[in-house]
PDB file of C-alpha atoms in Angstrom:
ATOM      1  CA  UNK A   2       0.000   0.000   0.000  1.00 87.00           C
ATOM      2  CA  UNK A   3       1.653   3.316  -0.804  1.00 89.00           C
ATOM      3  CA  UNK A   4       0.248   6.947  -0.067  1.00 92.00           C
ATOM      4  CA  UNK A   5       0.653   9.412  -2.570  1.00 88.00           C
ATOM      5  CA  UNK A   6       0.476  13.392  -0.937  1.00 86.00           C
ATOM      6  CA  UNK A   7      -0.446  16.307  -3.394  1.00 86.00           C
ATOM      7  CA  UNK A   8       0.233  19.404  -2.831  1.00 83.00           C
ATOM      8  CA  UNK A   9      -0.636  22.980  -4.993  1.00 86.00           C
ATOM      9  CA  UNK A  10       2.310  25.035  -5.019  1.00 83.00           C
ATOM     10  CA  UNK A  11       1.939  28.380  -6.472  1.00 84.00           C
ATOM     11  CA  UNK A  12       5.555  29.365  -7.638  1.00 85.00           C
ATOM     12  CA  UNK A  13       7.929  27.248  -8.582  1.00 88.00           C
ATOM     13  CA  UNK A  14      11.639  28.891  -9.140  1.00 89.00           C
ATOM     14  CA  UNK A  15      14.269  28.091 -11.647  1.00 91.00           C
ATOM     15  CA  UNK A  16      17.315  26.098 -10.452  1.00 90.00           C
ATOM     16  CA  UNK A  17      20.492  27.876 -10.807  1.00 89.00           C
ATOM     17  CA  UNK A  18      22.343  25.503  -9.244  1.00 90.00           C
ATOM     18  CA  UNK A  19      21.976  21.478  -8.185  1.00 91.00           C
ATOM     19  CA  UNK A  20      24.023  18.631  -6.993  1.00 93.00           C
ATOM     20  CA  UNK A  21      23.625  15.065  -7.381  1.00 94.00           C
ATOM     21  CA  UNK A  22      24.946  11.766  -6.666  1.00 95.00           C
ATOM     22  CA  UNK A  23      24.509   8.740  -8.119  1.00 96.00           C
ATOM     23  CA  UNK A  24      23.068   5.798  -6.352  1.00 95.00           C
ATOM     24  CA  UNK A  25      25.860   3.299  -6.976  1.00 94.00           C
ATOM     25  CA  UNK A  26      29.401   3.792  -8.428  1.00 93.00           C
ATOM     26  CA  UNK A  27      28.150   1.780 -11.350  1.00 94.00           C
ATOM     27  CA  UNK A  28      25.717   4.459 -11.812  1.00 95.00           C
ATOM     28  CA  UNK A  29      29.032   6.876 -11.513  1.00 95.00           C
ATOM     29  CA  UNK A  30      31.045   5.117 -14.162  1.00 94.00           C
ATOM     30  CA  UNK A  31      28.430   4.845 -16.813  1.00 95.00           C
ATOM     31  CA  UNK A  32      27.522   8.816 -16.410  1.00 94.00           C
ATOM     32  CA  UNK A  33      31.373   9.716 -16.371  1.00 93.00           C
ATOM     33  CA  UNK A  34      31.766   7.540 -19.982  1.00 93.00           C
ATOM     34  CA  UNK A  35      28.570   9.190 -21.218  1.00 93.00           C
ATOM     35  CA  UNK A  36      28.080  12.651 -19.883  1.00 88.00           C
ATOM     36  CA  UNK A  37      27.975  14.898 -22.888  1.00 88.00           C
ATOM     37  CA  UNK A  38      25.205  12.555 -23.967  1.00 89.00           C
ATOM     38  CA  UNK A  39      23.486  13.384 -20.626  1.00 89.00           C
ATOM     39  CA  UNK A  40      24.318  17.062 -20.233  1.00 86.00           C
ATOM     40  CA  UNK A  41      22.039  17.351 -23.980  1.00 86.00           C
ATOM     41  CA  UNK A  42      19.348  15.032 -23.010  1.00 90.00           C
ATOM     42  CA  UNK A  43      18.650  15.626 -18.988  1.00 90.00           C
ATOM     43  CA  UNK A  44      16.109  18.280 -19.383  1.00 90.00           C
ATOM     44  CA  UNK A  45      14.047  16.163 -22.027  1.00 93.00           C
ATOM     45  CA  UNK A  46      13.927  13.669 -18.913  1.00 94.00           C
ATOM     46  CA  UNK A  47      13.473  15.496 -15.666  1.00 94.00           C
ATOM     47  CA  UNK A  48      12.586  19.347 -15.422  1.00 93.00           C
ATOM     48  CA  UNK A  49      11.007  19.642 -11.539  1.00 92.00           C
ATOM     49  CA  UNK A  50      13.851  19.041  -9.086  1.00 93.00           C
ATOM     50  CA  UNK A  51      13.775  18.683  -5.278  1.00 90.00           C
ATOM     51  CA  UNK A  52      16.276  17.201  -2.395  1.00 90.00           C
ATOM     52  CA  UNK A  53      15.831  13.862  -1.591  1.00 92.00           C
ATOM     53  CA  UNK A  54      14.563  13.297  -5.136  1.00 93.00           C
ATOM     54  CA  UNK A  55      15.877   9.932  -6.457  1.00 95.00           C
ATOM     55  CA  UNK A  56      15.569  10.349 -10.346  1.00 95.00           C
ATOM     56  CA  UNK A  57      16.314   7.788 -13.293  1.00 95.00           C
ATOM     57  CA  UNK A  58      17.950   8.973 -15.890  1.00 95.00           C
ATOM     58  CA  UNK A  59      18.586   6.661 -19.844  1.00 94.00           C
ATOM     59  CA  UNK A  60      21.666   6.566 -21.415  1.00 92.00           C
ATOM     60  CA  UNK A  61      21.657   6.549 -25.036  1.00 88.00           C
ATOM     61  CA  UNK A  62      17.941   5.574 -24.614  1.00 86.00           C
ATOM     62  CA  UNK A  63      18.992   2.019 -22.881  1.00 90.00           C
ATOM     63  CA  UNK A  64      20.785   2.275 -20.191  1.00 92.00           C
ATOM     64  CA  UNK A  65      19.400   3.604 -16.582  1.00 94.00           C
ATOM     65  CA  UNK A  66      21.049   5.050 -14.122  1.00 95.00           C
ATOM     66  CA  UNK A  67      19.569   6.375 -10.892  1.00 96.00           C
ATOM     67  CA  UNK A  68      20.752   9.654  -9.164  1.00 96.00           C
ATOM     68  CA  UNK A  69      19.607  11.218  -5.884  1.00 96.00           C
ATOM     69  CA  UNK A  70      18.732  15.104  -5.373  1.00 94.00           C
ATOM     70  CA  UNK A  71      21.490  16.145  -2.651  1.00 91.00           C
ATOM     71  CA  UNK A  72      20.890  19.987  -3.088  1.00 80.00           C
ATOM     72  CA  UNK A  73      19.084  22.120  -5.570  1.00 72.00           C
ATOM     73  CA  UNK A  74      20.801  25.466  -3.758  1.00 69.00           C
ATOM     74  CA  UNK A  75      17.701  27.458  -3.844  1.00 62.00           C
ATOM     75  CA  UNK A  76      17.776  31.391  -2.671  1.00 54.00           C
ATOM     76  CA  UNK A  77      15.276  30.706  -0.135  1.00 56.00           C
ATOM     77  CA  UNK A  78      16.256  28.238   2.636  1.00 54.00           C
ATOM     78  CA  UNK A  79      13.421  27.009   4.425  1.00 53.00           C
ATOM     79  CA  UNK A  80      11.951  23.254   6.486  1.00 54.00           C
ATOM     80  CA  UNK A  81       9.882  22.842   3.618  1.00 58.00           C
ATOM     81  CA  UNK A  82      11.327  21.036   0.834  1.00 67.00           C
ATOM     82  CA  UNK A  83      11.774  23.679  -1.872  1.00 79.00           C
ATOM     83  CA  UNK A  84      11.056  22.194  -5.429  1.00 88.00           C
ATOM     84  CA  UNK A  85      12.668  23.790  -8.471  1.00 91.00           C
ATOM     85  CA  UNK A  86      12.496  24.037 -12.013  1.00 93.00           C
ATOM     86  CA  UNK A  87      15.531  22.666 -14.262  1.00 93.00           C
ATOM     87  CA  UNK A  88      16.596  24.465 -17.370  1.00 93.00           C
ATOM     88  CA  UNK A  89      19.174  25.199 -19.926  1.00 91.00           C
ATOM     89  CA  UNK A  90      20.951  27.502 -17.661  1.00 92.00           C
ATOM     90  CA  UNK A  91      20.793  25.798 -14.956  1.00 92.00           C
ATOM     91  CA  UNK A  92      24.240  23.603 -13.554  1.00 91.00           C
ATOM     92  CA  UNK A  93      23.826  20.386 -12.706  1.00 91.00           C
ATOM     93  CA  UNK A  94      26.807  18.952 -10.143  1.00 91.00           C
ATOM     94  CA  UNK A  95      27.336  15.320 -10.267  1.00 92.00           C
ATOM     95  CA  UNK A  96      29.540  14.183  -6.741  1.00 91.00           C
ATOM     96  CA  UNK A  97      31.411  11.042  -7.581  1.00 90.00           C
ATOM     97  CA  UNK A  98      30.343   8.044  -6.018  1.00 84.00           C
ATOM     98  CA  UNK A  99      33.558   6.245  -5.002  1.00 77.00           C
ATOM     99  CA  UNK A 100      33.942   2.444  -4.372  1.00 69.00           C
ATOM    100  CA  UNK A 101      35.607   0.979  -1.399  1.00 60.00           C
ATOM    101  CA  UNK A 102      38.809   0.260  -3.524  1.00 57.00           C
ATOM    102  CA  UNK A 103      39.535   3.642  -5.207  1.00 49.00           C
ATOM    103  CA  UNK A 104      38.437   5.877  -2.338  1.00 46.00           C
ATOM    104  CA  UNK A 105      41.584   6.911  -1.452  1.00 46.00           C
ATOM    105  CA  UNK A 106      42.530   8.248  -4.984  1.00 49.00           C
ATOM    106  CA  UNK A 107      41.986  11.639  -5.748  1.00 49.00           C
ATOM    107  CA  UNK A 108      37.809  12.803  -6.488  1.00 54.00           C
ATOM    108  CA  UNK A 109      36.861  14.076  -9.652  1.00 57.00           C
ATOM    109  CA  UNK A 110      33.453  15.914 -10.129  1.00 56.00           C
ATOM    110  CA  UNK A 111      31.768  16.453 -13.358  1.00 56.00           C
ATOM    111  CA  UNK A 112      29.876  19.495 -14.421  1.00 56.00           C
ATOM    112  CA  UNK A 113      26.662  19.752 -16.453  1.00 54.00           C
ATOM    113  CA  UNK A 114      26.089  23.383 -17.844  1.00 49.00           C
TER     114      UNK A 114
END
């Protein structure tokens, strides 16, 4: 049984800024080999953004990978989780998800403009 809560929000502001992670380092190496591909095709796929938001994303049209809303860096810093819209100008931050053997070696980051 799941329960779905809806709720009218009146203004929804454009994301300047948001970070990511991917769910598994999998997930990490398949957007690192493909991430022009991404940075042109993400906003045909997701456009509303929030943290906490887990979001699956296709590669090429066949491959998923999931990544997880860690920030959206909204202007307004509130309790209430503050929604907002994705768009070309907006940068998208993916963190590097590290596995246990390489975690010592130096982190990369990859940015979406």
């Amino acid at each position: 049984e799941f329960v779905v809560l809806v709720e009218l929000i009146d203004y929804i502001g454009d994301a300047k800024k948001v970070e990511v992670e991917p769910c598994s380092f999998e997930d990490w190496e398949i957007i690192q080999m493909n991430g022009s591909h991404l940075e042109n095709k993400i906003l045909s796929q997701v456009c509303i953004v929030y943290p906490g938001q887990i979001i699956p994303l296709w590669v090429q049209d066949i491959t998923p990978v999931t990544v997880k809303v860690m920030d959206n860096y909204s202007v307004k810093k509130s309790k209430r989780i503050a929604p907002m819209r994705l768009n070309s100008k907006s940068e998208i931050l993916v963190k590097p998800k590290m596995s246990l053997k390489i975690s010592n070696r130096k982190k990369n980051q990859i940015y979406f403009k």
